[in-house]
PDB file of C-alpha atoms in Angstrom:
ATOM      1  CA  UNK A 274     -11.702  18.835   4.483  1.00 86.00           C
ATOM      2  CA  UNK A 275     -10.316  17.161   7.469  1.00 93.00           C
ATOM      3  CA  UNK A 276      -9.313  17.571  11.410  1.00 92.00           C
ATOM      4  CA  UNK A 277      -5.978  16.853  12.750  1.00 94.00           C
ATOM      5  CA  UNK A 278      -5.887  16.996  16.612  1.00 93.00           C
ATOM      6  CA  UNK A 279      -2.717  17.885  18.014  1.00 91.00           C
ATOM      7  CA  UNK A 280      -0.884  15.564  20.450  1.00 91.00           C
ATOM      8  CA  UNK A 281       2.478  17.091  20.897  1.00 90.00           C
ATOM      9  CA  UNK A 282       2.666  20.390  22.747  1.00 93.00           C
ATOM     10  CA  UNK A 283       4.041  23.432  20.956  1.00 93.00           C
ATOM     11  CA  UNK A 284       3.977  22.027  17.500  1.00 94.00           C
ATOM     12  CA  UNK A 285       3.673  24.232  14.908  1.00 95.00           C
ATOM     13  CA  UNK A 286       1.908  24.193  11.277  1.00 96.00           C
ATOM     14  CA  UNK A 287       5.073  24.600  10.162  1.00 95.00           C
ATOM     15  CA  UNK A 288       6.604  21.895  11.766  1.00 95.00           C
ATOM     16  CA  UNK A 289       3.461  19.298  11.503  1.00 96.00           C
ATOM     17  CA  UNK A 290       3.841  19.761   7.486  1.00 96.00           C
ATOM     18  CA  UNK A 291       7.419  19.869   6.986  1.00 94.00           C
ATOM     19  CA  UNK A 292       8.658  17.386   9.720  1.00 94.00           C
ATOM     20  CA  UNK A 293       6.248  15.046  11.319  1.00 94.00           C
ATOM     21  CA  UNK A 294       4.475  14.717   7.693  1.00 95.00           C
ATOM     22  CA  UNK A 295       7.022  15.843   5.627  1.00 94.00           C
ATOM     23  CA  UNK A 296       5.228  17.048   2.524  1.00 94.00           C
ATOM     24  CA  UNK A 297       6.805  18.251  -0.399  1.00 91.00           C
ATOM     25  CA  UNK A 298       7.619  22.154  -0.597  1.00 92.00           C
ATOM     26  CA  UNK A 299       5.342  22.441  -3.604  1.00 92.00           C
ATOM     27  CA  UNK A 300       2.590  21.040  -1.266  1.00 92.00           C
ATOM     28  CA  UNK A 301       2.988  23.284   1.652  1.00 93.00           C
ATOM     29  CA  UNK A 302       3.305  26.045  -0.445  1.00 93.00           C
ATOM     30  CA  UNK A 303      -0.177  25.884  -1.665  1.00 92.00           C
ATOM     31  CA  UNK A 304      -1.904  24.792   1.352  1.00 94.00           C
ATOM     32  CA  UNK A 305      -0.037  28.138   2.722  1.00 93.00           C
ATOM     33  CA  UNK A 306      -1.486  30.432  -0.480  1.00 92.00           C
ATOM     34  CA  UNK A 307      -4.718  28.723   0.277  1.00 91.00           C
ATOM     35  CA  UNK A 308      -5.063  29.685   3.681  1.00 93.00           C
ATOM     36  CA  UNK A 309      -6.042  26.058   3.911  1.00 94.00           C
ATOM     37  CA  UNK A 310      -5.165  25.687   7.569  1.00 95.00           C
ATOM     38  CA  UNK A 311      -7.186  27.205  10.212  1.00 95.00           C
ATOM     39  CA  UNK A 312      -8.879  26.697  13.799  1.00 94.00           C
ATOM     40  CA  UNK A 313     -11.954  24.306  14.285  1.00 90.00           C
ATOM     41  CA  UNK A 314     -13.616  27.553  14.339  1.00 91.00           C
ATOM     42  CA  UNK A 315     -12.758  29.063  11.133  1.00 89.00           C
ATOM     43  CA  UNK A 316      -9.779  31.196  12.753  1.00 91.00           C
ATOM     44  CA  UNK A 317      -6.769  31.757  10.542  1.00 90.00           C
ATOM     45  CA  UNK A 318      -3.382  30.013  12.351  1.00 92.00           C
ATOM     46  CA  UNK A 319       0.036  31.409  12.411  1.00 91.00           C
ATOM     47  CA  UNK A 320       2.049  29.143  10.961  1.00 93.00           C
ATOM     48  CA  UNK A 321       4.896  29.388  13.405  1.00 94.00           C
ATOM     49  CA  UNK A 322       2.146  29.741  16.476  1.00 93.00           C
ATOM     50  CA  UNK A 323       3.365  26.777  19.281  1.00 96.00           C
ATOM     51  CA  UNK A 324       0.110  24.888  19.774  1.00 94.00           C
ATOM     52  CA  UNK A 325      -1.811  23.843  22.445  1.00 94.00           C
ATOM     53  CA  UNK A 326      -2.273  19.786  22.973  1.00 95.00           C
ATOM     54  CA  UNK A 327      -5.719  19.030  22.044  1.00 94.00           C
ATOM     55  CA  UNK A 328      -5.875  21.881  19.487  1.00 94.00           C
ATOM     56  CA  UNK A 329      -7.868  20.982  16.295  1.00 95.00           C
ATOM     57  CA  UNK A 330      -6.804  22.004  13.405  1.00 95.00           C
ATOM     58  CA  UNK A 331      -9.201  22.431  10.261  1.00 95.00           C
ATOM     59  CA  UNK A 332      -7.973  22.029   6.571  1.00 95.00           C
ATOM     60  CA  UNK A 333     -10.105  22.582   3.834  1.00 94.00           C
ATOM     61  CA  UNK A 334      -8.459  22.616   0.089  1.00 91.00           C
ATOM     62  CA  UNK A 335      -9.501  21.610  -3.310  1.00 91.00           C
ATOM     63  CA  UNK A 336      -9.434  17.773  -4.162  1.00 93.00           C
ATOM     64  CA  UNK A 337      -8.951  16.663  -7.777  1.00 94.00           C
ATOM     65  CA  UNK A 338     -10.606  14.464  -9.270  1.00 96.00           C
ATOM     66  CA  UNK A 339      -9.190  10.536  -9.770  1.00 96.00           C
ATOM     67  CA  UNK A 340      -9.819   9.467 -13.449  1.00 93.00           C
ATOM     68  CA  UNK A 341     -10.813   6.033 -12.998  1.00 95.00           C
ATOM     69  CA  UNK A 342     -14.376   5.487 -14.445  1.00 94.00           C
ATOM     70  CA  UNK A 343     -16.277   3.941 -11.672  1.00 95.00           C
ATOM     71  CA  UNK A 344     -18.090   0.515 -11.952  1.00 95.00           C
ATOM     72  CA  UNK A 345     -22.078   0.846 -11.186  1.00 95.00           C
ATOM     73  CA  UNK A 346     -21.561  -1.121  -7.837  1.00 94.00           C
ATOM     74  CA  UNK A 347     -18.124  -1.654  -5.551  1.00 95.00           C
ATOM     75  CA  UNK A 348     -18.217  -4.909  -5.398  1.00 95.00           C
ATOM     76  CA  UNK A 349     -15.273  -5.796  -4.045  1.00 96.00           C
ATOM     77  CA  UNK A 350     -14.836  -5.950   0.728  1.00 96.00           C
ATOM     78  CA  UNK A 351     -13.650  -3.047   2.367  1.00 96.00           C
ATOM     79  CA  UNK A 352     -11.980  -3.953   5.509  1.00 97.00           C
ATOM     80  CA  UNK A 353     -11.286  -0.566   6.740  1.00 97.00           C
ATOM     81  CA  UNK A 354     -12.070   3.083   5.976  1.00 97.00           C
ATOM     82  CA  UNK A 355     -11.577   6.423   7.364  1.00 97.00           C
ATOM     83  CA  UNK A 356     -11.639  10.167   5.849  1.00 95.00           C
ATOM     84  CA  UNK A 357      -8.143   9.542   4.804  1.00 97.00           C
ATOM     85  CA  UNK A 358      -7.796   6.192   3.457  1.00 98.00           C
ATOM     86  CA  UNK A 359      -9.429   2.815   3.003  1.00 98.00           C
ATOM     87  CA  UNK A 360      -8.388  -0.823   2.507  1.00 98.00           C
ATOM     88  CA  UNK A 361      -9.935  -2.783   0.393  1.00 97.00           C
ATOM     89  CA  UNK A 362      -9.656  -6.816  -0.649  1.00 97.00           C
ATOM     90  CA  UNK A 363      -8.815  -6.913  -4.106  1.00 97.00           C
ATOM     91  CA  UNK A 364      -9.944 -10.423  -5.741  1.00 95.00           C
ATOM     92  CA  UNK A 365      -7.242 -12.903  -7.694  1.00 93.00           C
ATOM     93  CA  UNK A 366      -7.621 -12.213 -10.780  1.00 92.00           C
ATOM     94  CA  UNK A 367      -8.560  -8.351 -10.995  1.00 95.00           C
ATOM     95  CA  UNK A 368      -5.903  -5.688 -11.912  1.00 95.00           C
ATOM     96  CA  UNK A 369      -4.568  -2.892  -8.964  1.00 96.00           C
ATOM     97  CA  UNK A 370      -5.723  -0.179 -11.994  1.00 95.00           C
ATOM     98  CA  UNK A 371      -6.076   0.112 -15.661  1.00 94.00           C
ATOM     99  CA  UNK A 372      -3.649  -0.055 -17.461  1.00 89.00           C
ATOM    100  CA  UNK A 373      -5.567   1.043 -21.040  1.00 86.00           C
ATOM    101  CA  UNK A 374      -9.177   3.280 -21.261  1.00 82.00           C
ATOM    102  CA  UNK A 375     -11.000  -0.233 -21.600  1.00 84.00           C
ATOM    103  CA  UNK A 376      -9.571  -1.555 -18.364  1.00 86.00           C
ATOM    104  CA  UNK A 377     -13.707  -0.587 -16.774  1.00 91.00           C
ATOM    105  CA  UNK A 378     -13.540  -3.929 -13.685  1.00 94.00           C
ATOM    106  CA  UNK A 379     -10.186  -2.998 -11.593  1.00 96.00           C
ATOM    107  CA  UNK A 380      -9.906  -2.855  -8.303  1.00 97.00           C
ATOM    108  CA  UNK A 381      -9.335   0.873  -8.722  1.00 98.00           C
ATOM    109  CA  UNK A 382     -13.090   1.338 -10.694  1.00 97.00           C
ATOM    110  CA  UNK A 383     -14.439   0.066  -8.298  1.00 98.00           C
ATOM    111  CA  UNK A 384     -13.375   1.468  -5.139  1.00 98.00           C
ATOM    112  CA  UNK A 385     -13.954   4.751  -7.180  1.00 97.00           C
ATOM    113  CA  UNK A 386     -17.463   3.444  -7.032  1.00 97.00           C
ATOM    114  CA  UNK A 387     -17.539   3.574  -3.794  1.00 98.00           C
ATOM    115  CA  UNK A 388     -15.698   6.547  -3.407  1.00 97.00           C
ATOM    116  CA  UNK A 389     -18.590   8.316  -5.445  1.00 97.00           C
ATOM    117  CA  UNK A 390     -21.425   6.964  -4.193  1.00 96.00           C
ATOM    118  CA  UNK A 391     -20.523   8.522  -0.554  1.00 95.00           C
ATOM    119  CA  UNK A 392     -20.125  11.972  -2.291  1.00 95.00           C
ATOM    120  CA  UNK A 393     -16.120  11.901  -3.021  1.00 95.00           C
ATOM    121  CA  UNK A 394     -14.300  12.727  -6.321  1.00 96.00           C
ATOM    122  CA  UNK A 395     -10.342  11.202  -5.241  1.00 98.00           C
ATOM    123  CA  UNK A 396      -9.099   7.681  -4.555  1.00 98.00           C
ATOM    124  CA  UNK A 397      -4.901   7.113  -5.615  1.00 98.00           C
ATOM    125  CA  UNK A 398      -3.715   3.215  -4.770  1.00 98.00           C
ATOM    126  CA  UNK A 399      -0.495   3.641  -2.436  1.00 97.00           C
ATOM    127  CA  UNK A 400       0.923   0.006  -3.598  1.00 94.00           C
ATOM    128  CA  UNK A 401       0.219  -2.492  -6.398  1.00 92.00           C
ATOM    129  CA  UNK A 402      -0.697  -6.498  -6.256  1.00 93.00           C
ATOM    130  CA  UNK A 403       0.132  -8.443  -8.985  1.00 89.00           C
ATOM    131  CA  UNK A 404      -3.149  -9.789 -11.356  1.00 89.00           C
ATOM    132  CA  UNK A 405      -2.670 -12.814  -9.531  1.00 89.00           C
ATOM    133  CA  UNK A 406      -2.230 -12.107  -5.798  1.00 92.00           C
ATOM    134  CA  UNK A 407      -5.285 -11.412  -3.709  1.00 95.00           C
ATOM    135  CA  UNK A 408      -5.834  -9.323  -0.430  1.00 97.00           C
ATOM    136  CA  UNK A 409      -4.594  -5.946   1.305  1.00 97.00           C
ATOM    137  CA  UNK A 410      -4.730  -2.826  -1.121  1.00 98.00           C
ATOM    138  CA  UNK A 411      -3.974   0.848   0.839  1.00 98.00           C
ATOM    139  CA  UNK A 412      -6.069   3.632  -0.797  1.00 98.00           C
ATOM    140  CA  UNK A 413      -5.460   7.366  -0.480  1.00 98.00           C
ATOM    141  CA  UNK A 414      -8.488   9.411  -0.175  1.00 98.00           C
ATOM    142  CA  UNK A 415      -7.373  12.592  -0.603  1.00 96.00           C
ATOM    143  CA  UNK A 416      -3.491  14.311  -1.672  1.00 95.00           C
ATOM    144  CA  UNK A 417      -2.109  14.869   1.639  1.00 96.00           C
ATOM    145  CA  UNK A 418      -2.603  11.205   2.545  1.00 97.00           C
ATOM    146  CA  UNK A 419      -1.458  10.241  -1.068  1.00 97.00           C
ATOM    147  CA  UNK A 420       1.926  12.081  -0.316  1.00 95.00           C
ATOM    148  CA  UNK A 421       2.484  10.538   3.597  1.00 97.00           C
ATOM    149  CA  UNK A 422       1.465   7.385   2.363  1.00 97.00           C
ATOM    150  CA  UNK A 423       3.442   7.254  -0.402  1.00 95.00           C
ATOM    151  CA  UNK A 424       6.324   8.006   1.531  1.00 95.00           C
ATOM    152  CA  UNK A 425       5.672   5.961   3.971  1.00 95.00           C
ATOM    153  CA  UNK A 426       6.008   3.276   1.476  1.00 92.00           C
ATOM    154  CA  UNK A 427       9.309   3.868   0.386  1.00 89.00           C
ATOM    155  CA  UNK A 428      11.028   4.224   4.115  1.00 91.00           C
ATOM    156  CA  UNK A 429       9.618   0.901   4.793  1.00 90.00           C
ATOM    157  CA  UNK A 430       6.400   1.939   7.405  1.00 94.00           C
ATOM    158  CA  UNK A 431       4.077   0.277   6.259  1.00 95.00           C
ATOM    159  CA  UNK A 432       4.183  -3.489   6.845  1.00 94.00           C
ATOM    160  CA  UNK A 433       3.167  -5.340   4.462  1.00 94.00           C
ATOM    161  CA  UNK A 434       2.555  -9.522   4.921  1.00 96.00           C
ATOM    162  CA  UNK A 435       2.296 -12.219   2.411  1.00 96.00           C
ATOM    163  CA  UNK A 436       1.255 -15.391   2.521  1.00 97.00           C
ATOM    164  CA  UNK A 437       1.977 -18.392   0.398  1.00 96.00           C
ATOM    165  CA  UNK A 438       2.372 -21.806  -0.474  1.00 95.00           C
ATOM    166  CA  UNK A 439       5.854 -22.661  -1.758  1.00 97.00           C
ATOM    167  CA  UNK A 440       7.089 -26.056  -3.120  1.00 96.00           C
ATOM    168  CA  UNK A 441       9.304 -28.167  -1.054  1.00 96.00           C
ATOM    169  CA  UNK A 442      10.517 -27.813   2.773  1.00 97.00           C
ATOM    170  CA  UNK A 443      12.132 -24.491   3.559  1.00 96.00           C
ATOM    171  CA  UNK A 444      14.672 -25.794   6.464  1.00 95.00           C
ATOM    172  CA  UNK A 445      15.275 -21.990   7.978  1.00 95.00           C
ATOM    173  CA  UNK A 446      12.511 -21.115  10.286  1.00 97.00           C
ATOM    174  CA  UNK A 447      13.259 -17.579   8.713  1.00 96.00           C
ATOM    175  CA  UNK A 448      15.448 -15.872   6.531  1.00 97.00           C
ATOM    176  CA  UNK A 449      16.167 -12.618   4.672  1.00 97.00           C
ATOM    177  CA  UNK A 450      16.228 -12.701   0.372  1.00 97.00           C
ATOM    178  CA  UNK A 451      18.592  -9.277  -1.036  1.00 97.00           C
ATOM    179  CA  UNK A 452      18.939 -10.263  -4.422  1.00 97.00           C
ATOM    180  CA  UNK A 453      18.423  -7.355  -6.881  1.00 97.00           C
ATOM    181  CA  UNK A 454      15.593  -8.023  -9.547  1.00 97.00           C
ATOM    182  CA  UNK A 455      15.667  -6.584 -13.422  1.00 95.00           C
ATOM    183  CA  UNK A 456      13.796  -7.571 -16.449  1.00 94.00           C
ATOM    184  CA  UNK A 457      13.982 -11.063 -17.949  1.00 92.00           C
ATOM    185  CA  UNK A 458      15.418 -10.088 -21.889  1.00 90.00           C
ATOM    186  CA  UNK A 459      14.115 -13.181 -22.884  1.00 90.00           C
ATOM    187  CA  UNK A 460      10.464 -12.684 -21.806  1.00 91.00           C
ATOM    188  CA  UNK A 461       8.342  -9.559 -21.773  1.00 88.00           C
ATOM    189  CA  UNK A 462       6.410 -10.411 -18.378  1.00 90.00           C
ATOM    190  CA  UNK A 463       9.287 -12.132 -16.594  1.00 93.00           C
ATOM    191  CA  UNK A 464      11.229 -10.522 -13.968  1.00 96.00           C
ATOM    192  CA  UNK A 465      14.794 -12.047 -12.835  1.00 95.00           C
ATOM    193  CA  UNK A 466      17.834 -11.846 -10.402  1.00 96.00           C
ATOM    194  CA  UNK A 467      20.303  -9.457 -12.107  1.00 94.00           C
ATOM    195  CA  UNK A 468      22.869  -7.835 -11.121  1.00 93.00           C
ATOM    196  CA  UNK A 469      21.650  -5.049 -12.741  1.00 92.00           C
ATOM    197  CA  UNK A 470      18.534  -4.986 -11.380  1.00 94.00           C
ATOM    198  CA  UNK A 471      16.876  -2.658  -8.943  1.00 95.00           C
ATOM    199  CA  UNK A 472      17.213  -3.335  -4.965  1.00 95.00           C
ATOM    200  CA  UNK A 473      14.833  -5.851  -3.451  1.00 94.00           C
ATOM    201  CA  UNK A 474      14.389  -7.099  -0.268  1.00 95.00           C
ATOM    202  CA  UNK A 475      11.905 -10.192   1.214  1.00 96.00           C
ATOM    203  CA  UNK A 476      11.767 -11.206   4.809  1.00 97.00           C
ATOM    204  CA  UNK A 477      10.519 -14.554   5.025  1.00 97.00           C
ATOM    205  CA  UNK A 478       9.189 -16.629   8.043  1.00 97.00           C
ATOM    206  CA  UNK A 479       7.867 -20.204   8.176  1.00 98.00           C
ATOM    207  CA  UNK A 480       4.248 -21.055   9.444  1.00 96.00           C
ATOM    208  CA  UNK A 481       4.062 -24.455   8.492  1.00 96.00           C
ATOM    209  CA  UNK A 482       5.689 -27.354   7.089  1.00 96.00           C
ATOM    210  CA  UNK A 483       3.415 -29.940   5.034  1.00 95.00           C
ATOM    211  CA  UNK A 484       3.947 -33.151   3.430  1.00 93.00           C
ATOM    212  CA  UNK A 485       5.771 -31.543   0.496  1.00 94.00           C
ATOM    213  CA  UNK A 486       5.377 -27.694   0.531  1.00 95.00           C
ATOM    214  CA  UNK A 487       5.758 -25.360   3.294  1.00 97.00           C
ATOM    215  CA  UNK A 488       3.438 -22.239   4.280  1.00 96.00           C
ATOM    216  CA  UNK A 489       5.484 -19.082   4.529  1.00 97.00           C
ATOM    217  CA  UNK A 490       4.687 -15.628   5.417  1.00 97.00           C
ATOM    218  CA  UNK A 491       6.625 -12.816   4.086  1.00 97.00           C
ATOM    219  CA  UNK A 492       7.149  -9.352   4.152  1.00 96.00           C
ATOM    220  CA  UNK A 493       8.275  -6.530   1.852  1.00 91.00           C
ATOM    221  CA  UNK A 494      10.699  -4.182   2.336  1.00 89.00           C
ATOM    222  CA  UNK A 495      10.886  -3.247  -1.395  1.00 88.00           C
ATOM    223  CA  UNK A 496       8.053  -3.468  -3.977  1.00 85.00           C
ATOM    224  CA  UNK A 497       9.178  -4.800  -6.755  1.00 90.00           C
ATOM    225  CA  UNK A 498       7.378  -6.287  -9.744  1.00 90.00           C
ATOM    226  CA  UNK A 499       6.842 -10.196  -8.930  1.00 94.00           C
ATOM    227  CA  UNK A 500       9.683 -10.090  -5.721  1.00 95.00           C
ATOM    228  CA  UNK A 501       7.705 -12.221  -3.825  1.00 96.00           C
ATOM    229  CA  UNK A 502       7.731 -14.847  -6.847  1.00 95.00           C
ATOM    230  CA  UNK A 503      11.038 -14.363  -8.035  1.00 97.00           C
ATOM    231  CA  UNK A 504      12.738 -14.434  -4.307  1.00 98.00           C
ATOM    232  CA  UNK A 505      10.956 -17.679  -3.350  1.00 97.00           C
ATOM    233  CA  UNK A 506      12.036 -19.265  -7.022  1.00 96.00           C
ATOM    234  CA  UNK A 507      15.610 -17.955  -6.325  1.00 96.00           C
ATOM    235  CA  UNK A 508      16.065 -19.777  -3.137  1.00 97.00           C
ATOM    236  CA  UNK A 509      14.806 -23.416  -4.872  1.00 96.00           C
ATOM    237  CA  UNK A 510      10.998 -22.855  -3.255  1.00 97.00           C
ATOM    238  CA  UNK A 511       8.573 -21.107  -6.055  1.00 96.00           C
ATOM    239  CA  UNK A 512       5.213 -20.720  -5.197  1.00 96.00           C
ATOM    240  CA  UNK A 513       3.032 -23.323  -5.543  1.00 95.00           C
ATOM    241  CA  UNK A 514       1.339 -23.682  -9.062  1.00 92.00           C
ATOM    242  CA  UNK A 515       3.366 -20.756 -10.405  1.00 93.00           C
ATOM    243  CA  UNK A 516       4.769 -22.162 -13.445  1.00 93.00           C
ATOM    244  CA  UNK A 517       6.210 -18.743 -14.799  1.00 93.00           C
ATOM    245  CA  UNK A 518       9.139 -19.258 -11.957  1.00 94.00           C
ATOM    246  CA  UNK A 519       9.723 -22.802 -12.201  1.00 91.00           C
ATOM    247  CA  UNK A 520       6.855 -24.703 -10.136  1.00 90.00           C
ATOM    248  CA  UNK A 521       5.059 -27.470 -10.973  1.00 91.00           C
ATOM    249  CA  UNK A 522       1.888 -27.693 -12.665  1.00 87.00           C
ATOM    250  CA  UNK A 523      -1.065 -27.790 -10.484  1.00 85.00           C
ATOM    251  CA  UNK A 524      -5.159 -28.733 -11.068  1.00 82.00           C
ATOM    252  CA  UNK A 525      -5.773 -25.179 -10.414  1.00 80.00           C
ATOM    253  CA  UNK A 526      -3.130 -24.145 -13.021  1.00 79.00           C
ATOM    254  CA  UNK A 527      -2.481 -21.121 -10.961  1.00 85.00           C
ATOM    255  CA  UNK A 528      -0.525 -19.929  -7.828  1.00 90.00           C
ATOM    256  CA  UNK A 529      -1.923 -18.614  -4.779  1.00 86.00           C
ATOM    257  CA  UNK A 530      -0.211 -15.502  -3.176  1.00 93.00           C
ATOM    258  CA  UNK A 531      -2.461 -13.545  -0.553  1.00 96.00           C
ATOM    259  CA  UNK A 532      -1.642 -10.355   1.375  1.00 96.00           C
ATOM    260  CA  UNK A 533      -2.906 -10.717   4.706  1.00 97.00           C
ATOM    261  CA  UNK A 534      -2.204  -7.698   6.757  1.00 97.00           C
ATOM    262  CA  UNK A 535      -1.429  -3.957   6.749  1.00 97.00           C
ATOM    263  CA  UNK A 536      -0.167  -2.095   9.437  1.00 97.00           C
ATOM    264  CA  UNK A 537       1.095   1.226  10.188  1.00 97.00           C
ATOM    265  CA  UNK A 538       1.125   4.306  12.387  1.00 96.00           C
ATOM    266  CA  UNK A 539      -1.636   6.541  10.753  1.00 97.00           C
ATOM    267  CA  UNK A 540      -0.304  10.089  10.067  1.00 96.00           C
ATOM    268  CA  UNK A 541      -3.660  11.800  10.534  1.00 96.00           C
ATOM    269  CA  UNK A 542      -5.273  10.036  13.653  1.00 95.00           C
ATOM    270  CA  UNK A 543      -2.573   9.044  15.649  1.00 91.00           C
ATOM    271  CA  UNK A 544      -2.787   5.570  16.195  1.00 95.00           C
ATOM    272  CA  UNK A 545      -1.423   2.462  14.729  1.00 97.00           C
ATOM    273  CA  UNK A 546      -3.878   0.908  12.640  1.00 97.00           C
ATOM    274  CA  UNK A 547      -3.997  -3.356  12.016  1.00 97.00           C
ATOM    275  CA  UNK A 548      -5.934  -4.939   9.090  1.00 97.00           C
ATOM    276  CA  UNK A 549      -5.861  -8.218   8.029  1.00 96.00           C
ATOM    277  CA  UNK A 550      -7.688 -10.077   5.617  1.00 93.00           C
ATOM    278  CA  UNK A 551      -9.705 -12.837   5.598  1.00 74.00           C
ATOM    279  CA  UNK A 552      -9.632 -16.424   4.062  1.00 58.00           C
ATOM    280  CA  UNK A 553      -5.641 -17.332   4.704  1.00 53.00           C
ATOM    281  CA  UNK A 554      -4.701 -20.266   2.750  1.00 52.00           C
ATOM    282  CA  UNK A 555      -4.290 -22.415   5.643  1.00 51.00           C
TER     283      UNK A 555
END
């Protein structure tokens, strides 16, 4: 169950579902047979009713519940939370999710941890991070926010920013990668430029130049498996320590890539929310 106050005056239910949130018809169908939107005092609301600014709407409607077996403690930072999402760190090293029933320590067990332990049953993750990149992951907390978020996603809303290291001295002070990435045939975790591939786009600004690598930050447009990796590779400047696209060995053996910030209007409380992370690289 959650409020929504309304901001614009004579909005309808009909309109805040369909166009400002623009939920699937499925969706809105069953919050309609389940009389799931009403008044902050229990009254039942005309869907095609203008309302009022300031008008708070209730809705109250069943949440499933997520599948992932939760850890016995979150142990992983939660930078931000609300009834409708949260944001949570998500260490190098740990998986977005399972990907098999003895996948028990992702990042997804254990925000479902959390999740529990403050009397919840639902948490969906909106975006992935690679095993190897730390930082930023956007939660749902319930289906509504799960379909706006997700959507939200794919028209580019959300703003996502990277950080990295990358070998050698980018010259531009920024720059825009559209190079479409597929499967590597020859390797069953590799990802490549194709021509064949799906669309993928990385926006790319330099922080920092250093002796022989340069800090970058970047952001997605697209989400594709590895694009930060594979775009920085493509353009002569892979990630530092990532040896699967081309860098040199390093002590650590490993590559540091680190989401720093989120940001985006939130659908539900009218405000643009900013998170970012802690523990940059430089």
């Amino acid at each position: 169950m959650f409020q929504y106050e309304v901001i614009k005056e004579g909005l309808t239910v009909e309109e805040l579902l369909r166009t400002k949130w623009r939920l699937g018809k499925k969706l809105v169908h069953e919050l309609r047979m389940a009389k799931a939107v009403t008044l902050e005092d229990g009254t039942p609301v005309l869907w095609n009713e203008p309302l009022k600014v300031g008008t708070h709407l209730e809705f109250t409607f069943e949440i499933p519940t997520s599948n992932y077996l939760p850890t016995m403690n979150c142990d992983i930072p939660i930078q931000y939370e609300d009834e409708h999402c949260l944001i949570v760190s998500k260490p190098k090293g740990m998986a977005t999710h399972p990907n098999d029933i003895w996948d028990r320590n992702t990042c997804m067990n254990h925000v479902m941890a959390h999740i529990k332990s403050n009397g919840g049953k639902y948490a969906e993750h909106v975006h992935r991070l690679d095993l190897g990149t730390k930082g930023l992951l956007l939660v749902a907390k319930h289906p509504i926010a799960k379909s706006i978020f997700d959507r939200m996603i794919e028209e580019k809303t959300i703003i996502r920013t990277y950080e990295a290291e990358v070998q050698g001295i980018v010259r531009q002070d920024e720059g825009v990668i559209n190079e479409p990435i597929g499967k590597d045939r020859h390797h069953a975790t590799r990802r490549v430029v194709s021509k064949t591939g799906q669309h993928a786009v990385t926006h790319f600004k330099v922080v920092k130049r250093l002796k022989n690598t340069t800090i970058v930050h970047l952001v997605l447009e697209t989400g594709r498996t590895h694009q930060i990796r594979v775009h920085m590779s493509h353009i002569g400047h892979p990630i530092v320590g990532d040896t699967m696209y081309n860098a040199r060995k390093t002590a650590k053996d490993n590559y540091e890539l680190h989401a720093i910030q989120l940001e985006f209007e939130h659908p539900f409380l009218n405000k643009v929310v900013v998170v970012k992370d802690q523990g940059a690289i430089h």
